[in-house]
PDB file of C-alpha atoms in Angstrom:
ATOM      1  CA  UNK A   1     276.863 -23.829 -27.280  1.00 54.00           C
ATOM      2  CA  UNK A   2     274.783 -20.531 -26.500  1.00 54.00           C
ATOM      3  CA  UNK A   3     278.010 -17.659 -25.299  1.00 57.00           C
ATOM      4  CA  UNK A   4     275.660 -15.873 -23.333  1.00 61.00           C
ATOM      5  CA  UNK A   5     274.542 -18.438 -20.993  1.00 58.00           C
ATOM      6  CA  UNK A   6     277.302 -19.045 -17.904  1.00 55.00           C
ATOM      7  CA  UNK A   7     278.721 -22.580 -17.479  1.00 57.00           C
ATOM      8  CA  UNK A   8     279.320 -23.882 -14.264  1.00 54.00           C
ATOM      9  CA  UNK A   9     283.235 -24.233 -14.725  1.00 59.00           C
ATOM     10  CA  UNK A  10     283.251 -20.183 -15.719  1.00 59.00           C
ATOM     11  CA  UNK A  11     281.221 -19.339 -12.107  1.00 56.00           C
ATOM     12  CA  UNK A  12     284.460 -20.012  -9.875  1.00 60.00           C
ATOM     13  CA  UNK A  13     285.051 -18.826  -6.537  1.00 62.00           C
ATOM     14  CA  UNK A  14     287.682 -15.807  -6.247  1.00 57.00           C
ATOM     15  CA  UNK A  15     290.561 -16.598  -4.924  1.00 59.00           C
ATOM     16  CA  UNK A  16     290.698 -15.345  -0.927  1.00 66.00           C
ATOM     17  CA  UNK A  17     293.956 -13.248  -1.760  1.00 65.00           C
ATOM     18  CA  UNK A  18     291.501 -11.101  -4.195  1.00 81.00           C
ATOM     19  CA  UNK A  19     288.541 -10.508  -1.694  1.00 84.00           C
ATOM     20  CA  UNK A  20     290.869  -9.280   0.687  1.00 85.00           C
ATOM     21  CA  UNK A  21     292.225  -6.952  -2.090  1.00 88.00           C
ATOM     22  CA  UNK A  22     288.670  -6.097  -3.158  1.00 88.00           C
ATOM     23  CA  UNK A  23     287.515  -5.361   0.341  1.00 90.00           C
ATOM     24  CA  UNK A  24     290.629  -2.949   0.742  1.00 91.00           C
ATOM     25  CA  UNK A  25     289.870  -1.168  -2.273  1.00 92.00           C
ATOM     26  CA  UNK A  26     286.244  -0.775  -1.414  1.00 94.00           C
ATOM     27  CA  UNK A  27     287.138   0.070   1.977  1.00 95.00           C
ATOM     28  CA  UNK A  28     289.309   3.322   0.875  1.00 95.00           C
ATOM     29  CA  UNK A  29     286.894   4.251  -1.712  1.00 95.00           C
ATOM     30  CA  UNK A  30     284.553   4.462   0.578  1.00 96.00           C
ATOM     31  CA  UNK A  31     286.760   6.395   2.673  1.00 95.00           C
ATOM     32  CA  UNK A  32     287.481   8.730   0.020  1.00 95.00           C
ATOM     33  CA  UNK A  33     283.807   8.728  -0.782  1.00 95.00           C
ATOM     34  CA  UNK A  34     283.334   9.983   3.075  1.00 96.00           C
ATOM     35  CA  UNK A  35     285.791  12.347   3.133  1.00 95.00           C
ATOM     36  CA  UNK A  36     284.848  14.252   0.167  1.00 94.00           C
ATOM     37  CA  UNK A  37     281.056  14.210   1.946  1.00 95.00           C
ATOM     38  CA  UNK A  38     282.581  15.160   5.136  1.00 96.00           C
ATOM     39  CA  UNK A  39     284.833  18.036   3.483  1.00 96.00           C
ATOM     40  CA  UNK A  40     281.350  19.240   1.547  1.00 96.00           C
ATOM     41  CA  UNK A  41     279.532  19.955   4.427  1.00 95.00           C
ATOM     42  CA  UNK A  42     282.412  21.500   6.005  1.00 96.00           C
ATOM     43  CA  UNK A  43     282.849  23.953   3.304  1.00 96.00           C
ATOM     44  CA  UNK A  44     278.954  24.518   3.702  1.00 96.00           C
ATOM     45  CA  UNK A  45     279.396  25.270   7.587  1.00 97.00           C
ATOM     46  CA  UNK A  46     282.238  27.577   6.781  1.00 97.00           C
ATOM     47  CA  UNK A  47     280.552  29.321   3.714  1.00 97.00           C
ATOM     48  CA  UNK A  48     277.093  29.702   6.354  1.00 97.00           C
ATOM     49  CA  UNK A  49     279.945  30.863   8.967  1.00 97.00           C
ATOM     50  CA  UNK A  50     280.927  33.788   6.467  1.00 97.00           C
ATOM     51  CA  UNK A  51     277.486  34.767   5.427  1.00 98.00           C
ATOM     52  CA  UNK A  52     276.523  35.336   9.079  1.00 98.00           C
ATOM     53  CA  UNK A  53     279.486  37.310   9.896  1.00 97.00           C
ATOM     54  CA  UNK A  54     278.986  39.521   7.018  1.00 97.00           C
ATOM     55  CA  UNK A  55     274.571  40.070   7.980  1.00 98.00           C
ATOM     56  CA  UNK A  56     275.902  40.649  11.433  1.00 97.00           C
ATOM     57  CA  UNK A  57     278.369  43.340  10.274  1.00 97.00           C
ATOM     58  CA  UNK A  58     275.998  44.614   7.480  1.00 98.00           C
ATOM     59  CA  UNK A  59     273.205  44.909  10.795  1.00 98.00           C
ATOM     60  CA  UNK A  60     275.706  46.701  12.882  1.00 97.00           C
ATOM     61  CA  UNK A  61     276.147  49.305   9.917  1.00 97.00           C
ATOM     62  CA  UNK A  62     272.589  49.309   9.793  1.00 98.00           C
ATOM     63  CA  UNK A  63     272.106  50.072  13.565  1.00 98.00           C
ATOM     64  CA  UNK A  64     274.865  53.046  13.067  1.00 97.00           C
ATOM     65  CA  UNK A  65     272.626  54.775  10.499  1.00 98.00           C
ATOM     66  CA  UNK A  66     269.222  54.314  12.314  1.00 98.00           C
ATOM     67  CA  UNK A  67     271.707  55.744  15.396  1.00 98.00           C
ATOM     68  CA  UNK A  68     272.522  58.807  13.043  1.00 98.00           C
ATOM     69  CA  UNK A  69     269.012  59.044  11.901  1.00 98.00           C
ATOM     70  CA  UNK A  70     267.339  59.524  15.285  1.00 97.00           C
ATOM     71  CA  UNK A  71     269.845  61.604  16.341  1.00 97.00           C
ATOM     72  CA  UNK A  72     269.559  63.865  13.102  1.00 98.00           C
ATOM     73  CA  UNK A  73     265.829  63.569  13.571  1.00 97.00           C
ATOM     74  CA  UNK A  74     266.170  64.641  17.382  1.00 97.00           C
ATOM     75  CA  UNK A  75     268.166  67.772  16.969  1.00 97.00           C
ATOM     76  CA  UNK A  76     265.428  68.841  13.762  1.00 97.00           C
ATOM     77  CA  UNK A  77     263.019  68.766  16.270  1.00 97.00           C
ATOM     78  CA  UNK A  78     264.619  70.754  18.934  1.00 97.00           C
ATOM     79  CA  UNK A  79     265.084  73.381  16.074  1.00 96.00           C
ATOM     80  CA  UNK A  80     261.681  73.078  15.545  1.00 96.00           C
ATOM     81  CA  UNK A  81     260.590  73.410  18.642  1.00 95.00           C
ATOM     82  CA  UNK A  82     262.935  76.674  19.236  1.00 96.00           C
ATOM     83  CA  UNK A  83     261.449  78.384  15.951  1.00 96.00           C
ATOM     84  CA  UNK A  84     257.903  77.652  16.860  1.00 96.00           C
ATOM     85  CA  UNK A  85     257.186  80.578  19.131  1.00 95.00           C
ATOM     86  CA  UNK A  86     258.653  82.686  16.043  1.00 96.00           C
ATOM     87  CA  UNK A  87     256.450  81.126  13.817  1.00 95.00           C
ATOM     88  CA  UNK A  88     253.714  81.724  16.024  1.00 95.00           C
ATOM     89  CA  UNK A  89     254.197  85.265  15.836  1.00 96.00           C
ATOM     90  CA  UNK A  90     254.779  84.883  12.132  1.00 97.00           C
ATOM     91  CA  UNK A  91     250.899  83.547  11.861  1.00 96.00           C
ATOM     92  CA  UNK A  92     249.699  86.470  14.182  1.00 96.00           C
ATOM     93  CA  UNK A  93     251.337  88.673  12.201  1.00 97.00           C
ATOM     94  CA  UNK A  94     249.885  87.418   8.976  1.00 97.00           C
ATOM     95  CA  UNK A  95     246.366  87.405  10.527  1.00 96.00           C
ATOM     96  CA  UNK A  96     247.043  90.999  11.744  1.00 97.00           C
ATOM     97  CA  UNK A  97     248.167  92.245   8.177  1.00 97.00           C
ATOM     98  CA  UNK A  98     244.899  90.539   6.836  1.00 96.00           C
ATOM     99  CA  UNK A  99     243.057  92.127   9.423  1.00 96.00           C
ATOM    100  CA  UNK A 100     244.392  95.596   8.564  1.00 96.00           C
ATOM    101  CA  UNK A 101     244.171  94.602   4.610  1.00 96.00           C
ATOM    102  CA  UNK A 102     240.419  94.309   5.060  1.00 96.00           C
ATOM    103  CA  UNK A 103     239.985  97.396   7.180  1.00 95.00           C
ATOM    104  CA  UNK A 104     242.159  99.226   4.253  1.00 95.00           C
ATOM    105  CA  UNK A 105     239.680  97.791   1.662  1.00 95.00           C
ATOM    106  CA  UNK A 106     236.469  98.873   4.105  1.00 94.00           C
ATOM    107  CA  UNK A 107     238.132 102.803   4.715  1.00 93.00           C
ATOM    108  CA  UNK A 108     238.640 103.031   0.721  1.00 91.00           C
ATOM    109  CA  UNK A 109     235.059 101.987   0.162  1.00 91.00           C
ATOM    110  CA  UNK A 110     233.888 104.761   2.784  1.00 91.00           C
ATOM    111  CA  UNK A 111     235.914 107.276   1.261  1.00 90.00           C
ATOM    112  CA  UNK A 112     234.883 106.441  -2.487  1.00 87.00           C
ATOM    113  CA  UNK A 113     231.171 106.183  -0.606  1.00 86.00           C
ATOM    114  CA  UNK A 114     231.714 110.127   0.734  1.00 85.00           C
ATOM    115  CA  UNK A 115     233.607 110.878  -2.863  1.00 80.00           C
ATOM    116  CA  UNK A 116     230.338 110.365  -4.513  1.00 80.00           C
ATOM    117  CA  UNK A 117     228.241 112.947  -1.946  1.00 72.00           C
TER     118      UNK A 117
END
């Protein structure tokens, strides 16, 4: 006789005492199967929890420095704006100075001009 083919005396019913037994064992696998699933995606939700408390922190620092920044950036111009009638006068002055530069350059000229008579 072949060992590998199955007789029908070896293909016998379980007995009902070991389905039940079977079933119960499945049944708190599965259970443990589920939890461990369940637990997972907890862990996920708390971990994605976490992460969003620490962006929305991270954003708040964020909005304190851009608050800093304009303000900083407000004050520089209000500077600004109080120097710019003295730099104003700092331009007229240096157009001035040119101004008397060139007529310093045109009176030595002249003078070199009536050197020469």
């Amino acid at each position: 006789e072949d060992p590998a083919v199955e007789t029908a005396e070896e293909a016998k019913e379980p007995a009902e005492a070991d389905i039940n037994e079977l079933c119960k064992d499945m049944f708190s696998k599965m259970a443990t199967y589920l939890t461990g699933e369940l637990t997972a995606t907890s862990e996920d939700y708390k971990l994605l929890e976490n992460m969003n408390k620490l962006t929305s922190l991270k954003y708040l620092e964020m909005k304190d420095i851009a608050i800093n920044i304009s303000r900083n950036l407000k004050d520089l111009n209000q500077k600004y704006a109080a120097l710019q009638p003295y730099l104003e006068q700092i331009n007229l002055i240096e157009e001035q100075v040119a101004a008397l530069e060139q007529a310093a350059y045109k009176l030595d000229a002249y003078s070199k001009k009536l050197g020469n008579y």
